[in-house]
Short mmCIF file of C-alpha atoms in Angstrom, two decimals:
data_model
loop_
_atom_site.label_atom_id
_atom_site.label_comp_id
_atom_site.label_asym_id
_atom_site.label_seq_id
_atom_site.Cartn_x
_atom_site.Cartn_y
_atom_site.Cartn_z
CA SER A 933 -0.92 -13.59 11.58
CA TYR A 934 -0.69 -9.91 12.51
CA GLU A 935 -3.71 -7.73 12.27
CA LEU A 936 -4.62 -4.15 12.38
CA THR A 937 -8.17 -3.39 13.48
CA GLN A 938 -10.11 -0.42 12.11
CA PRO A 939 -13.86 0.61 12.53
CA PRO A 940 -15.71 -0.20 9.31
CA SER A 941 -17.30 3.28 9.06
CA VAL A 942 -17.12 6.77 10.60
CA SER A 943 -19.68 9.47 9.85
CA VAL A 944 -19.42 13.17 10.43
CA SER A 945 -20.98 16.42 9.22
CA PRO A 946 -18.93 18.90 7.15
CA GLY A 947 -16.72 20.97 9.41
CA GLN A 948 -16.68 18.51 12.23
CA THR A 949 -13.73 16.48 13.32
CA ALA A 950 -13.31 12.88 12.21
CA ARG A 951 -11.18 10.41 14.07
CA ILE A 952 -10.34 7.12 12.68
CA THR A 953 -8.51 4.57 14.81
CA CYS A 954 -6.21 1.67 14.08
CA SER A 955 -5.15 -0.92 16.63
CA GLY A 956 -2.46 -3.43 16.62
CA ASP A 957 -0.31 -5.11 19.29
CA ALA A 958 2.89 -3.97 17.64
CA LEU A 959 2.12 -0.37 17.08
CA PRO A 960 4.04 0.61 20.12
CA LYS A 961 7.11 -0.58 18.30
CA GLN A 962 6.25 -0.16 14.58
CA TYR A 963 5.21 3.04 12.89
CA ALA A 964 1.90 3.39 11.15
CA TYR A 965 1.17 4.97 7.91
CA TRP A 966 -2.28 6.22 6.53
CA TYR A 967 -3.80 6.15 2.97
CA GLN A 968 -6.83 7.69 1.53
CA GLN A 969 -8.65 5.92 -1.35
CA LYS A 970 -11.44 7.46 -3.23
CA PRO A 971 -13.60 5.22 -5.42
CA GLY A 972 -12.16 4.04 -8.66
CA GLN A 973 -8.74 5.57 -7.68
CA ALA A 974 -5.36 4.32 -6.20
CA PRO A 975 -4.68 5.03 -2.63
CA THR A 976 -2.77 8.16 -1.61
CA LEU A 977 -0.34 8.55 1.29
CA VAL A 978 -1.78 11.11 3.80
CA ALA A 979 0.39 10.41 6.93
CA TYR A 980 3.57 8.51 7.79
CA ARG A 981 5.59 7.56 10.80
CA ASP A 982 2.48 8.00 12.98
CA THR A 983 2.49 11.77 12.97
CA LYS A 984 4.12 13.17 9.85
CA ARG A 985 2.21 14.71 6.84
CA PRO A 986 3.52 14.35 3.28
CA SER A 987 4.01 17.72 1.32
CA GLY A 988 0.71 18.60 -0.55
CA ILE A 989 -1.55 16.90 2.13
CA PRO A 990 -3.82 19.52 3.82
CA GLU A 991 -3.08 20.46 7.26
CA ARG A 992 -6.48 19.25 8.55
CA PHE A 993 -4.97 15.80 8.31
CA SER A 994 -3.03 14.71 11.37
CA GLY A 995 -1.81 11.58 12.98
CA SER A 996 -1.09 10.60 16.58
CA SER A 997 -0.20 7.41 18.52
CA SER A 998 -0.96 6.13 21.98
CA GLY A 999 0.01 2.59 23.07
CA THR A 1000 -1.49 0.03 20.74
CA THR A 1001 -3.72 2.66 18.98
CA VAL A 1002 -2.91 5.13 16.20
CA THR A 1003 -5.35 7.71 15.13
CA LEU A 1004 -5.94 9.75 11.88
CA THR A 1005 -7.67 12.96 12.73
CA ILE A 1006 -9.32 15.15 10.04
CA SER A 1007 -10.23 18.51 11.51
CA GLY A 1008 -12.82 20.59 9.72
CA VAL A 1009 -13.84 17.78 7.43
CA GLN A 1010 -14.69 18.75 3.94
CA PRO A 1011 -17.03 16.94 1.41
CA GLU A 1012 -14.03 15.79 -0.60
CA ASP A 1013 -12.54 13.85 2.30
CA GLU A 1014 -15.21 11.25 1.80
CA ALA A 1015 -13.24 8.15 1.15
CA ALA A 1016 -11.89 4.76 2.56
CA TYR A 1017 -8.85 5.19 4.80
CA TYR A 1018 -6.40 2.45 5.52
CA CYS A 1019 -3.74 2.15 8.22
CA GLN A 1020 -0.64 0.28 7.32
CA SER A 1021 2.31 -1.03 9.46
CA ALA A 1022 4.59 -4.09 9.73
CA ASP A 1023 4.50 -7.39 11.34
CA ILE A 1024 7.13 -7.04 14.13
CA THR A 1025 8.37 -10.70 13.51
CA SER A 1026 8.51 -10.83 9.78
CA SER A 1027 8.58 -7.20 8.92
CA TYR A 1028 6.03 -8.02 6.25
CA VAL A 1029 3.68 -5.15 5.23
CA VAL A 1030 0.23 -5.24 6.95
CA PHE A 1031 -2.98 -3.19 6.08
CA GLY A 1032 -5.86 -2.53 8.32
CA GLY A 1033 -9.32 -3.52 6.96
CA GLY A 1034 -10.13 0.07 6.07
CA THR A 1035 -12.64 2.74 7.42
CA LYS A 1036 -15.24 4.24 5.11
CA LEU A 1037 -15.51 7.98 5.96
CA THR A 1038 -18.87 9.33 5.20
CA VAL A 1039 -19.56 13.17 5.20
CA LEU A 1040 -23.14 13.66 6.01
CA GLU B 1308 7.18 13.62 -11.00
CA THR B 1309 7.39 9.85 -11.11
CA HIS B 1310 4.40 7.75 -12.28
CA LEU B 1311 4.01 3.81 -12.24
CA VAL B 1312 2.06 2.27 -15.13
CA ASP B 1313 0.80 -1.17 -14.27
CA SER B 1314 -0.55 -3.60 -16.92
CA GLY B 1315 -1.14 -7.11 -17.93
CA GLY B 1316 -4.31 -7.87 -16.13
CA ARG B 1317 -7.04 -9.90 -17.88
CA GLN B 1318 -9.40 -12.84 -17.41
CA VAL B 1319 -7.83 -16.11 -16.77
CA LYS B 1320 -9.06 -19.72 -15.96
CA PRO B 1321 -8.38 -21.33 -12.46
CA GLY B 1322 -4.93 -22.92 -12.59
CA GLY B 1323 -3.71 -20.61 -15.22
CA SER B 1324 -0.73 -18.19 -15.23
CA LEU B 1325 -0.28 -14.44 -15.91
CA THR B 1326 2.40 -11.90 -15.78
CA LEU B 1327 1.81 -8.44 -14.53
CA SER B 1328 4.27 -5.53 -15.52
CA CYS B 1329 4.94 -2.09 -13.85
CA VAL B 1330 6.89 0.48 -15.67
CA SER B 1331 8.31 3.74 -14.09
CA THR B 1332 8.52 6.87 -15.73
CA GLY B 1333 11.01 8.31 -13.39
CA VAL B 1334 14.70 8.19 -13.06
CA TYR B 1335 16.66 6.49 -10.10
CA PHE B 1336 14.31 3.45 -10.50
CA SER B 1337 17.01 1.23 -9.03
CA ASN B 1338 17.05 3.18 -5.80
CA TYR B 1339 13.67 2.17 -4.77
CA SER B 1340 12.06 -0.78 -3.18
CA LEU B 1341 8.90 -1.77 -4.83
CA ASN B 1342 5.69 -3.65 -4.03
CA TRP B 1343 2.61 -5.31 -5.40
CA VAL B 1344 -0.69 -4.62 -3.37
CA ARG B 1345 -4.10 -6.07 -4.41
CA GLN B 1346 -7.62 -5.18 -3.68
CA ALA B 1347 -10.39 -7.80 -4.19
CA PRO B 1348 -13.77 -6.45 -5.36
CA GLY B 1349 -15.34 -4.47 -2.66
CA LYS B 1350 -12.60 -5.33 -0.17
CA GLY B 1351 -9.56 -3.66 1.45
CA LEU B 1352 -5.93 -3.59 0.60
CA GLU B 1353 -3.79 -6.71 0.73
CA TRP B 1354 0.01 -6.59 0.52
CA VAL B 1355 1.16 -9.34 -1.96
CA SER B 1356 4.93 -8.96 -2.49
CA SER B 1357 8.05 -6.72 -2.24
CA ILE B 1358 11.36 -6.52 -3.88
CA SER B 1359 14.17 -4.52 -2.34
CA PHE B 1360 16.30 -2.03 -4.22
CA ARG B 1361 19.61 -3.04 -2.55
CA ASN B 1362 20.05 -6.79 -3.33
CA ASN B 1363 16.80 -7.55 -4.80
CA ASP B 1364 15.65 -9.51 -1.65
CA VAL B 1365 12.00 -10.72 -2.22
CA PHE B 1366 9.19 -11.11 0.14
CA TYR B 1367 5.71 -12.87 -0.37
CA ALA B 1368 2.37 -12.92 1.55
CA ASP B 1369 1.64 -16.42 2.73
CA SER B 1370 -1.38 -16.36 0.58
CA VAL B 1371 0.67 -16.26 -2.64
CA LYS B 1372 4.11 -17.90 -1.60
CA GLY B 1373 5.13 -20.57 -3.89
CA ARG B 1374 2.84 -19.34 -6.65
CA PHE B 1375 3.86 -15.82 -7.42
CA THR B 1376 7.36 -14.52 -8.35
CA ILE B 1377 8.46 -10.79 -8.16
CA SER B 1378 11.24 -9.47 -10.26
CA ARG B 1379 12.69 -6.34 -11.53
CA ASP B 1380 14.78 -5.11 -14.56
CA ASN B 1381 16.38 -1.84 -13.56
CA ALA B 1382 17.61 -1.14 -17.14
CA LYS B 1383 14.06 -1.18 -18.32
CA ARG B 1384 12.72 0.60 -15.23
CA SER B 1385 10.27 -2.23 -14.80
CA MET B 1386 8.86 -4.63 -12.15
CA TYR B 1387 7.01 -7.81 -12.79
CA LEU B 1388 4.78 -10.36 -10.98
CA GLN B 1389 4.59 -13.80 -12.37
CA MET B 1390 1.47 -15.58 -11.14
CA ASN B 1391 0.97 -19.33 -11.46
CA ASP B 1392 -1.73 -21.60 -10.24
CA LEU B 1393 -4.17 -18.74 -10.11
CA ARG B 1394 -7.28 -19.16 -7.93
CA PRO B 1395 -10.60 -17.42 -7.84
CA GLU B 1396 -9.52 -15.69 -4.61
CA ASP B 1397 -6.69 -13.99 -6.64
CA THR B 1398 -9.30 -11.92 -8.34
CA ALA B 1399 -8.40 -8.33 -7.67
CA VAL B 1400 -7.12 -5.04 -8.86
CA TYR B 1401 -3.25 -5.24 -8.66
CA PHE B 1402 -1.43 -2.03 -7.79
CA CYS B 1403 2.26 -1.62 -8.16
CA THR B 1404 3.78 0.78 -5.56
CA ARG B 1405 7.06 2.48 -4.72
CA ASP B 1406 8.55 2.72 -1.19
CA TRP B 1407 9.51 6.14 -0.18
CA ALA B 1408 12.60 5.89 1.96
CA SER B 1409 15.81 7.63 3.10
CA VAL B 1410 18.96 5.51 2.61
CA THR B 1411 22.31 6.22 4.26
CA PRO B 1412 25.07 3.84 5.06
CA GLY B 1413 23.87 1.86 7.93
CA GLU B 1414 20.28 3.44 8.01
CA TYR B 1415 17.10 2.90 6.20
CA ILE B 1416 14.14 5.16 7.13
CA TYR B 1417 10.92 4.13 5.65
CA TYR B 1418 8.20 6.69 5.05
CA GLY B 1419 5.54 4.67 3.30
CA MET B 1420 4.35 3.95 -0.25
CA ASP B 1421 4.30 7.27 -2.05
CA VAL B 1422 3.71 6.34 -5.66
CA TRP B 1423 1.00 3.97 -6.87
CA GLY B 1424 0.08 2.75 -10.38
CA ARG B 1425 -3.57 2.92 -11.33
CA GLY B 1426 -4.06 -0.69 -10.99
CA THR B 1427 -4.64 -3.67 -13.42
CA THR B 1428 -7.57 -6.02 -13.01
CA VAL B 1429 -7.07 -9.76 -12.73
CA THR B 1430 -10.19 -11.93 -12.87
CA VAL B 1431 -9.79 -15.73 -12.28
CA SER B 1432 -12.95 -17.42 -13.41
CA SER B 1433 -13.79 -20.41 -15.60
#
Protein backbone atom coordinates (compact mmCIF):
# COMPACT_ATOMS: atom_id res chain seq x y z
CA SER A 1 0.00 0.00 0.00
CA TYR A 2 1.07 3.58 -0.64
CA GLU A 3 2.92 5.37 2.16
CA LEU A 4 3.86 8.92 2.98
CA THR A 5 6.97 9.26 5.15
CA GLN A 6 7.45 12.04 7.69
CA PRO A 7 10.13 12.50 10.36
CA PRO A 8 8.69 11.66 13.80
CA SER A 9 9.89 14.89 15.37
CA VAL A 10 11.32 18.33 14.64
CA SER A 11 12.55 20.78 17.27
CA VAL A 12 13.21 24.49 16.87
CA SER A 13 13.57 27.55 19.08
CA PRO A 14 11.02 30.36 18.93
CA GLY A 15 11.62 32.66 15.99
CA GLN A 16 13.52 30.04 14.00
CA THR A 17 12.33 28.28 10.86
CA ALA A 18 10.87 24.79 11.03
CA ARG A 19 10.80 22.55 7.98
CA ILE A 20 8.68 19.41 8.02
CA THR A 21 9.06 17.03 5.10
CA CYS A 22 6.79 14.42 3.61
CA SER A 23 8.02 11.91 1.03
CA GLY A 24 6.07 9.68 -1.32
CA ASP A 25 6.56 8.22 -4.76
CA ALA A 26 3.32 9.68 -6.12
CA LEU A 27 3.87 13.23 -4.89
CA PRO A 28 5.12 14.45 -8.29
CA LYS A 29 1.65 13.56 -9.62
CA GLN A 30 -0.60 14.05 -6.59
CA TYR A 31 -1.03 17.18 -4.52
CA ALA A 32 -0.25 17.24 -0.81
CA TYR A 33 -2.24 18.77 2.03
CA TRP A 34 -1.07 19.63 5.55
CA TYR A 35 -2.95 19.52 8.85
CA GLN A 36 -2.03 20.83 12.29
CA GLN A 37 -3.31 18.97 15.33
CA LYS A 38 -2.94 20.24 18.88
CA PRO A 39 -3.44 17.84 21.80
CA GLY A 40 -7.08 16.99 22.39
CA GLN A 41 -8.26 18.84 19.30
CA ALA A 42 -9.32 17.92 15.79
CA PRO A 43 -6.88 18.64 12.97
CA THR A 44 -6.95 21.93 11.06
CA LEU A 45 -6.01 22.36 7.39
CA VAL A 46 -2.97 24.66 7.13
CA ALA A 47 -1.90 24.14 3.48
CA TYR A 48 -3.45 22.65 0.35
CA ARG A 49 -2.42 21.71 -3.19
CA ASP A 50 1.23 21.77 -2.12
CA THR A 51 1.66 25.54 -1.79
CA LYS A 52 -1.69 27.21 -1.02
CA ARG A 53 -2.74 28.57 2.35
CA PRO A 54 -6.38 28.62 3.53
CA SER A 55 -7.81 31.90 4.69
CA GLY A 56 -7.12 32.55 8.35
CA ILE A 57 -3.84 30.62 8.41
CA PRO A 58 -0.88 32.85 9.31
CA GLU A 59 1.52 33.80 6.52
CA ARG A 60 4.39 32.11 8.36
CA PHE A 61 2.99 28.79 7.15
CA SER A 62 4.03 27.90 3.60
CA GLY A 63 4.28 24.79 1.48
CA SER A 64 6.61 23.72 -1.28
CA SER A 65 7.19 20.72 -3.49
CA SER A 66 10.22 19.18 -5.14
CA GLY A 67 10.08 15.79 -6.79
CA THR A 68 8.93 13.13 -4.36
CA THR A 69 9.12 15.44 -1.32
CA VAL A 70 6.80 18.16 -0.11
CA THR A 71 7.75 20.50 2.71
CA LEU A 72 5.75 22.55 5.20
CA THR A 73 7.82 25.53 6.33
CA ILE A 74 6.95 27.57 9.39
CA SER A 75 8.92 30.80 9.43
CA GLY A 76 9.41 32.60 12.74
CA VAL A 77 7.97 29.75 14.78
CA GLN A 78 5.71 30.77 17.65
CA PRO A 79 5.13 28.78 20.85
CA GLU A 80 1.53 28.17 19.75
CA ASP A 81 2.80 26.32 16.67
CA GLU A 82 3.82 23.38 18.84
CA ALA A 83 1.63 20.56 17.53
CA ALA A 84 1.59 17.44 15.40
CA TYR A 85 1.60 18.00 11.65
CA TYR A 86 0.27 15.50 9.12
CA CYS A 87 0.63 15.44 5.36
CA GLN A 88 -2.14 13.93 3.25
CA SER A 89 -2.26 12.87 -0.37
CA ALA A 90 -3.82 10.16 -2.50
CA ASP A 91 -2.80 6.74 -3.69
CA ILE A 92 -2.25 7.19 -7.41
CA THR A 93 -3.75 3.80 -8.27
CA SER A 94 -6.84 3.85 -6.08
CA SER A 95 -7.20 7.59 -5.38
CA TYR A 96 -7.79 6.65 -1.73
CA VAL A 97 -6.77 9.15 0.92
CA VAL A 98 -3.40 8.53 2.60
CA PHE A 99 -1.93 10.30 5.64
CA GLY A 100 1.68 10.50 6.63
CA GLY A 101 2.66 9.21 10.05
CA GLY A 102 2.82 12.71 11.52
CA THR A 103 5.60 14.96 12.83
CA LYS A 104 5.64 16.35 16.36
CA LEU A 105 6.93 19.90 16.29
CA THR A 106 8.48 20.96 19.59
CA VAL A 107 9.17 24.63 20.24
CA LEU A 108 12.09 24.70 22.66
CA GLU B 1 -19.82 28.73 9.52
CA THR B 2 -20.43 24.99 9.24
CA HIS B 3 -19.81 22.63 12.11
CA LEU B 4 -19.84 18.84 12.14
CA VAL B 5 -21.04 17.08 15.29
CA ASP B 6 -19.99 13.46 15.52
CA SER B 7 -21.46 11.09 18.10
CA GLY B 8 -22.23 7.48 18.95
CA GLY B 9 -18.90 6.30 20.26
CA ARG B 10 -18.84 4.03 23.31
CA GLN B 11 -17.22 0.88 24.64
CA VAL B 12 -18.18 -2.30 22.84
CA LYS B 13 -17.03 -5.92 23.05
CA PRO B 14 -15.00 -7.55 20.26
CA GLY B 15 -17.30 -8.80 17.55
CA GLY B 16 -19.91 -6.21 18.44
CA SER B 17 -21.53 -3.51 16.34
CA LEU B 18 -21.88 0.24 16.60
CA THR B 19 -23.19 3.10 14.48
CA LEU B 20 -21.57 6.52 14.49
CA SER B 21 -23.42 9.66 13.39
CA CYS B 22 -22.27 13.00 12.06
CA VAL B 23 -24.65 15.95 11.77
CA SER B 24 -23.87 19.15 9.89
CA THR B 25 -25.05 22.55 11.05
CA GLY B 26 -24.47 24.07 7.62
CA VAL B 27 -26.63 24.30 4.55
CA TYR B 28 -25.70 22.79 1.20
CA PHE B 29 -24.80 19.54 2.98
CA SER B 30 -25.64 17.56 -0.14
CA ASN B 31 -22.96 19.44 -2.11
CA TYR B 32 -20.08 17.96 -0.14
CA SER B 33 -18.26 14.65 -0.08
CA LEU B 34 -17.65 13.42 3.44
CA ASN B 35 -15.20 11.15 5.24
CA TRP B 36 -14.47 9.27 8.43
CA VAL B 37 -10.90 9.52 9.72
CA ARG B 38 -9.75 7.76 12.89
CA GLN B 39 -6.90 8.10 15.33
CA ALA B 40 -5.87 5.27 17.62
CA PRO B 41 -4.58 6.28 21.07
CA GLY B 42 -1.19 7.97 20.71
CA LYS B 43 -1.09 7.27 16.97
CA GLY B 44 -1.51 9.17 13.72
CA LEU B 45 -4.46 9.80 11.47
CA GLU B 46 -5.92 6.96 9.40
CA TRP B 47 -8.48 7.44 6.63
CA VAL B 48 -11.39 5.03 7.07
CA SER B 49 -14.10 5.74 4.50
CA SER B 50 -15.54 8.33 2.13
CA ILE B 51 -18.91 8.99 0.50
CA SER B 52 -19.22 11.25 -2.50
CA PHE B 53 -21.73 14.05 -2.93
CA ARG B 54 -22.50 13.32 -6.55
CA ASN B 55 -23.75 9.75 -6.68
CA ASN B 56 -23.04 8.44 -3.22
CA ASP B 57 -20.04 6.43 -4.37
CA VAL B 58 -18.42 4.89 -1.31
CA PHE B 59 -14.82 3.98 -0.57
CA TYR B 60 -13.19 2.05 2.26
CA ALA B 61 -9.74 1.45 3.66
CA ASP B 62 -8.68 -2.18 3.34
CA SER B 63 -8.62 -2.45 7.14
CA VAL B 64 -12.40 -1.95 7.39
CA LYS B 65 -13.70 -3.17 4.02
CA GLY B 66 -16.48 -5.68 4.45
CA ARG B 67 -17.09 -4.68 8.09
CA PHE B 68 -17.95 -0.97 7.95
CA THR B 69 -20.66 0.75 5.91
CA ILE B 70 -20.81 4.50 5.27
CA SER B 71 -24.06 6.22 4.35
CA ARG B 72 -25.67 9.65 4.34
CA ASP B 73 -29.12 11.21 4.61
CA ASN B 74 -29.03 14.63 2.98
CA ALA B 75 -32.49 15.55 4.23
CA LYS B 76 -31.22 15.15 7.79
CA ARG B 77 -27.80 16.64 6.95
CA SER B 78 -26.32 13.50 8.45
CA MET B 79 -23.71 10.87 7.72
CA TYR B 80 -23.33 7.50 9.39
CA LEU B 81 -20.75 4.76 9.88
CA GLN B 82 -22.15 1.33 10.63
CA MET B 83 -19.38 -0.74 12.18
CA ASN B 84 -19.71 -4.52 12.49
CA ASP B 85 -17.39 -7.26 13.73
CA LEU B 86 -15.43 -4.71 15.74
CA ARG B 87 -11.87 -5.57 16.72
CA PRO B 88 -9.57 -4.17 19.42
CA GLU B 89 -7.54 -2.47 16.67
CA ASP B 90 -10.62 -0.42 15.76
CA THR B 91 -10.24 1.41 19.08
CA ALA B 92 -9.80 5.06 18.17
CA VAL B 93 -11.25 8.53 18.08
CA TYR B 94 -13.38 8.78 14.93
CA PHE B 95 -13.63 12.15 13.19
CA CYS B 96 -16.13 13.03 10.49
CA THR B 97 -14.74 15.46 7.95
CA ARG B 98 -15.95 17.48 4.97
CA ASP B 99 -14.17 17.77 1.64
CA TRP B 100 -13.53 21.28 0.43
CA ALA B 101 -13.75 21.25 -3.34
CA SER B 102 -14.70 23.28 -6.37
CA VAL B 103 -17.17 21.50 -8.63
CA THR B 104 -17.95 22.61 -12.16
CA PRO B 105 -19.22 20.60 -15.12
CA GLY B 106 -16.42 18.26 -16.03
CA GLU B 107 -14.04 19.34 -13.31
CA TYR B 108 -13.59 18.55 -9.63
CA ILE B 109 -10.83 20.44 -7.80
CA TYR B 110 -10.04 19.13 -4.32
CA TYR B 111 -8.65 21.44 -1.66
CA GLY B 112 -8.50 19.18 1.39
CA MET B 113 -10.64 18.42 4.45
CA ASP B 114 -11.70 21.82 5.71
CA VAL B 115 -14.21 20.98 8.43
CA TRP B 116 -13.71 18.33 11.12
CA GLY B 117 -15.94 17.13 13.90
CA ARG B 118 -14.54 17.05 17.43
CA GLY B 119 -14.36 13.27 17.33
CA THR B 120 -16.18 10.44 19.08
CA THR B 121 -14.36 7.68 20.95
CA VAL B 122 -14.82 4.01 20.16
CA THR B 123 -13.28 1.48 22.52
CA VAL B 124 -13.34 -2.21 21.61
CA SER B 125 -12.53 -4.24 24.66
CA SER B 126 -13.91 -7.17 26.58
